[in-house]
Tab-separated table of C-alpha atoms in Angstrom:
chain	number	residue	atom	x	y	z
A	1	MET	CA	-15.298	-66.435	23.871
A	2	ILE	CA	-16.510	-68.863	26.527
A	3	GLU	CA	-18.092	-66.054	28.551
A	4	GLN	CA	-20.928	-66.117	25.989
A	5	ILE	CA	-22.275	-69.332	27.530
A	6	LEU	CA	-21.663	-68.485	31.196
A	7	PRO	CA	-23.731	-66.490	33.697
A	8	ALA	CA	-22.955	-62.785	33.969
A	9	THR	CA	-21.628	-63.285	37.507
A	10	VAL	CA	-18.883	-65.610	36.234
A	11	GLU	CA	-15.620	-64.047	35.128
A	12	ALA	CA	-13.797	-65.885	32.367
A	13	TYR	CA	-10.533	-65.428	30.516
A	14	ASP	CA	-9.421	-67.412	27.485
A	15	THR	CA	-6.620	-67.343	24.963
A	16	PHE	CA	-5.641	-69.041	21.717
A	17	GLU	CA	-1.895	-68.918	22.330
A	18	ASP	CA	0.704	-69.531	25.016
A	19	PRO	CA	2.183	-66.100	25.845
A	20	PRO	CA	5.963	-66.325	26.244
A	21	GLY	CA	7.483	-65.490	29.589
A	22	THR	CA	4.472	-66.490	31.688
A	23	MET	CA	5.619	-67.215	35.226
A	24	LEU	CA	4.152	-69.642	37.745
A	25	PHE	CA	4.045	-69.391	41.495
A	26	PRO	CA	6.759	-71.621	43.058
A	27	GLU	CA	4.079	-73.970	44.435
A	28	GLU	CA	2.618	-74.375	40.941
A	29	GLU	CA	6.048	-74.936	39.435
A	30	LEU	CA	6.543	-77.920	41.730
A	31	LEU	CA	3.459	-79.591	40.242
A	32	ILE	CA	4.985	-79.752	36.762
A	33	LYS	CA	8.694	-80.018	37.451
A	34	ARG	CA	8.804	-83.351	35.570
A	35	ALA	CA	6.216	-82.476	32.924
A	36	VAL	CA	6.914	-82.640	29.191
A	37	GLU	CA	6.884	-79.352	27.264
A	38	LYS	CA	3.317	-79.721	25.963
A	39	ARG	CA	1.923	-80.316	29.444
A	40	ARG	CA	4.000	-77.438	30.806
A	41	ARG	CA	2.559	-75.012	28.220
A	42	GLU	CA	-1.020	-76.125	28.887
A	43	PHE	CA	-0.643	-75.884	32.647
A	44	THR	CA	1.150	-72.539	32.617
A	45	THR	CA	-1.275	-70.767	30.294
A	46	ALA	CA	-4.297	-72.234	32.097
A	47	ARG	CA	-2.944	-70.796	35.369
A	48	LEU	CA	-2.445	-67.473	33.609
A	49	CYS	CA	-6.116	-67.571	32.584
A	50	ALA	CA	-7.077	-68.321	36.181
A	51	ARG	CA	-5.080	-65.333	37.455
A	52	LYS	CA	-6.665	-63.040	34.869
A	53	ALA	CA	-10.119	-64.243	35.923
A	54	MET	CA	-9.196	-63.605	39.572
A	55	GLU	CA	-8.180	-60.049	38.678
A	56	ARG	CA	-11.557	-59.527	36.987
A	57	LEU	CA	-13.204	-60.658	40.222
A	58	GLY	CA	-11.192	-58.024	42.092
A	59	MET	CA	-9.005	-60.648	43.775
A	60	ALA	CA	-5.271	-60.740	44.237
A	61	PRO	CA	-3.891	-63.669	42.213
A	62	VAL	CA	-2.945	-66.733	44.261
A	63	PRO	CA	-1.490	-70.139	43.352
A	64	VAL	CA	-3.920	-72.686	41.932
A	65	LEU	CA	-2.779	-76.095	43.099
A	66	SER	CA	-4.236	-79.502	42.219
A	67	GLY	CA	-6.233	-82.021	44.209
A	68	LEU	CA	-5.819	-85.783	44.258
A	69	ARG	CA	-7.665	-86.200	40.932
A	70	GLY	CA	-5.989	-83.210	39.309
A	71	GLU	CA	-8.876	-80.836	40.010
A	72	PRO	CA	-7.914	-77.171	40.567
A	73	LEU	CA	-8.052	-76.040	44.190
A	74	TRP	CA	-9.607	-72.587	44.451
A	75	PRO	CA	-9.461	-70.070	47.312
A	76	LEU	CA	-12.221	-70.224	49.925
A	77	GLY	CA	-15.427	-68.706	48.561
A	78	VAL	CA	-14.430	-69.153	44.913
A	79	ILE	CA	-15.732	-71.731	42.447
A	80	GLY	CA	-14.219	-72.310	39.050
A	81	SER	CA	-13.024	-74.531	36.249
A	82	ILE	CA	-10.131	-74.749	33.808
A	83	THR	CA	-9.894	-76.238	30.329
A	84	HIS	CA	-7.219	-76.591	27.682
A	85	CYS	CA	-6.995	-78.248	24.300
A	86	ALA	CA	-4.910	-77.701	21.189
A	87	GLY	CA	-4.891	-73.955	20.532
A	88	TYR	CA	-7.183	-72.964	23.407
A	89	ARG	CA	-6.944	-72.347	27.169
A	90	ALA	CA	-9.605	-70.930	29.486
A	91	ALA	CA	-10.613	-70.435	33.102
A	92	ALA	CA	-13.967	-69.410	34.562
A	93	LEU	CA	-14.404	-68.275	38.181
A	94	ALA	CA	-17.055	-66.816	40.443
A	95	GLN	CA	-17.279	-65.728	44.060
A	96	ALA	CA	-20.276	-67.866	44.868
A	97	VAL	CA	-21.555	-71.103	46.376
A	98	GLY	CA	-22.024	-73.841	43.831
A	99	THR	CA	-19.926	-75.270	41.030
A	100	ILE	CA	-18.677	-74.468	37.525
A	101	GLY	CA	-17.546	-76.801	34.756
A	102	ILE	CA	-16.116	-75.783	31.394
A	103	ASP	CA	-14.536	-77.721	28.554
A	104	GLY	CA	-13.061	-76.920	25.162
A	105	GLU	CA	-12.497	-79.409	22.354
A	106	PRO	CA	-11.612	-79.205	18.655
A	107	ASN	CA	-14.696	-79.423	16.441
A	108	GLU	CA	-13.395	-82.675	14.982
A	109	PRO	CA	-14.646	-86.279	15.162
A	110	LEU	CA	-13.491	-88.438	18.051
A	111	ALA	CA	-10.940	-91.138	17.359
A	112	GLU	CA	-12.358	-94.488	16.277
A	113	GLY	CA	-13.886	-96.427	19.137
A	114	VAL	CA	-14.015	-93.541	21.613
A	115	VAL	CA	-17.679	-92.690	21.199
A	116	GLU	CA	-18.679	-96.283	22.004
A	117	ALA	CA	-16.586	-96.110	25.170
A	118	VAL	CA	-18.069	-92.856	26.472
A	119	SER	CA	-21.706	-93.010	25.382
A	120	LEU	CA	-24.963	-94.811	26.112
A	121	PRO	CA	-27.138	-96.429	23.409
A	122	GLN	CA	-29.719	-93.609	23.644
A	123	GLU	CA	-26.958	-91.054	23.185
A	124	ARG	CA	-25.602	-92.783	20.098
A	125	GLU	CA	-29.069	-92.707	18.562
A	126	MET	CA	-29.229	-88.976	19.335
A	127	LEU	CA	-25.839	-88.475	17.691
A	128	ARG	CA	-26.992	-90.168	14.482
A	129	ARG	CA	-30.068	-87.940	14.341
A	130	LEU	CA	-28.129	-84.749	15.046
A	131	ALA	CA	-25.450	-85.583	12.459
A	132	ALA	CA	-28.116	-86.058	9.789
A	133	GLU	CA	-29.921	-82.812	10.618
A	134	HIS	CA	-26.976	-80.523	11.548
A	135	PRO	CA	-23.776	-81.836	9.921
A	136	ALA	CA	-21.630	-78.754	10.669
A	137	VAL	CA	-21.067	-79.843	14.278
A	138	CYS	CA	-19.090	-82.927	15.305
A	139	TRP	CA	-21.745	-84.168	17.713
A	140	ASP	CA	-19.696	-87.038	19.086
A	141	ARG	CA	-17.091	-84.504	20.194
A	142	LEU	CA	-19.775	-82.273	21.675
A	143	LEU	CA	-21.107	-85.224	23.662
A	144	PHE	CA	-17.618	-85.946	24.968
A	145	SER	CA	-17.131	-82.282	25.899
A	146	ALA	CA	-20.490	-82.153	27.682
A	147	LYS	CA	-19.582	-85.225	29.725
A	148	GLU	CA	-16.230	-83.720	30.653
A	149	THR	CA	-18.043	-80.571	31.780
A	150	VAL	CA	-20.528	-82.602	33.806
A	151	TYR	CA	-17.670	-84.326	35.624
A	152	LYS	CA	-15.965	-81.011	36.373
A	153	ALA	CA	-19.211	-79.636	37.807
A	154	TRP	CA	-19.986	-82.865	39.681
A	155	PHE	CA	-16.685	-83.467	41.446
A	156	PRO	CA	-16.491	-80.380	43.707
A	157	LEU	CA	-19.979	-81.180	45.023
A	158	ALA	CA	-19.751	-84.977	45.245
A	159	GLU	CA	-15.994	-85.482	45.736
A	160	ARG	CA	-16.182	-88.856	44.042
A	161	TRP	CA	-15.689	-90.314	40.569
A	162	LEU	CA	-18.385	-90.072	37.895
A	163	ASP	CA	-18.048	-92.446	34.954
A	164	PHE	CA	-18.948	-91.528	31.385
A	165	GLN	CA	-21.816	-94.018	31.630
A	166	ASP	CA	-23.206	-92.418	34.811
A	167	ALA	CA	-24.890	-89.454	33.138
A	168	ARG	CA	-27.167	-89.372	30.083
A	169	ILE	CA	-26.804	-86.289	27.890
A	170	SER	CA	-29.546	-84.698	25.799
A	171	VAL	CA	-28.589	-81.928	23.369
A	172	ASP	CA	-30.809	-79.167	21.975
A	173	PRO	CA	-29.255	-78.097	18.647
A	174	VAL	CA	-31.470	-75.018	18.296
A	175	ARG	CA	-31.224	-73.464	21.760
A	176	ARG	CA	-27.618	-74.638	22.038
A	177	THR	CA	-28.192	-76.169	25.444
A	178	PHE	CA	-27.732	-79.619	26.912
A	179	SER	CA	-28.968	-81.481	29.952
A	180	ALA	CA	-27.347	-84.277	31.921
A	181	HIS	CA	-29.527	-86.776	33.781
A	182	LEU	CA	-27.537	-88.484	36.541
A	183	LEU	CA	-27.918	-92.270	36.583
A	184	VAL	CA	-26.294	-92.507	40.029
A	185	LEU	CA	-27.215	-90.844	43.316
A	186	GLY	CA	-26.376	-87.163	43.002
A	187	PRO	CA	-24.810	-84.937	45.651
A	188	ARG	CA	-26.875	-82.752	47.962
A	189	TRP	CA	-26.742	-79.014	47.303
A	190	GLN	CA	-28.780	-76.195	48.836
A	191	GLY	CA	-30.900	-78.707	50.736
A	192	ARG	CA	-31.842	-80.858	47.768
A	193	ARG	CA	-30.495	-83.848	45.887
A	194	LEU	CA	-29.172	-82.962	42.434
A	195	GLY	CA	-30.582	-85.196	39.726
A	196	GLY	CA	-28.626	-83.620	36.892
A	197	PHE	CA	-27.153	-80.506	35.346
A	198	ASN	CA	-28.128	-78.046	32.640
A	199	GLY	CA	-25.509	-76.495	30.406
A	200	ARG	CA	-24.881	-74.455	27.291
A	201	TRP	CA	-22.657	-75.000	24.286
A	202	MET	CA	-21.263	-73.079	21.357
A	203	THR	CA	-18.950	-73.485	18.376
A	204	GLY	CA	-16.465	-71.086	16.826
A	205	ASN	CA	-12.816	-70.767	15.837
A	206	GLY	CA	-12.760	-74.496	15.109
A	207	LEU	CA	-13.776	-75.304	18.688
A	208	ILE	CA	-16.650	-76.764	20.660
A	209	LEU	CA	-17.134	-75.182	24.091
A	210	THR	CA	-19.449	-76.418	26.833
A	211	ALA	CA	-20.258	-74.894	30.213
A	212	ILE	CA	-22.266	-75.602	33.360
A	213	ALA	CA	-22.778	-73.175	36.233
A	214	VAL	CA	-24.726	-74.152	39.338
A	215	MET	CA	-25.188	-71.191	41.656
A	216	ALA	CA	-27.745	-69.721	44.021
A	217	PRO	CA	-30.620	-68.119	42.041
A	218	GLU	CA	-29.632	-64.554	42.923
A	219	ALA	CA	-26.166	-65.161	41.408
A	220	ALA	CA	-27.282	-66.765	38.171
A	221	ALA	CA	-28.247	-63.970	35.785
A	222	VAL	CA	-27.157	-65.128	32.319
A	223	HIS	CA	-25.729	-63.173	29.399
A	224	ASN	CA	-28.264	-62.537	26.632
């Protein structure tokens, strides 16, 4: 499903269930030895998705460990991202230089008070306009998902925290794209300073999915 909003050079695998009997590498098992059952299911199926995506890249599956902020640690020469929410798990990987961010969320309103905590005044005005014109999408949730995706794309390049208030999101409801303007100094990539990110979004199966892929131009052909 999420491959529809990713470049053709990115391999993705997603699932709407937790297949029984999925095994982890011993190193991965150590990461969740004290985890509650819900966290264990999310982690295990997300790693399964990562291994399936590796296979589609022609790679032998390897353990996917976690960094200091919980970010997945990919093999050298691989970029990728993982997401999981209720009823959905996904991984997207590419053999490329750059970064990938993906996020999945239920197409449901955020809990009371959350949108004020994660958004800027300009974004809240945008949300009111979008809700009036296109009520089928929970735009506050899409904004949250886009910001999560921005962070996942940002961190491998910058290796530092990005707050919800540090990027301003603009959403195009017709083209199903979004842009993120960084309000802090961006990381350098390919000899230039990144000022933001461009992404795509979609809805379906009760979900909102968002994706960003930053890769060298020759690796960025996109699905039609």
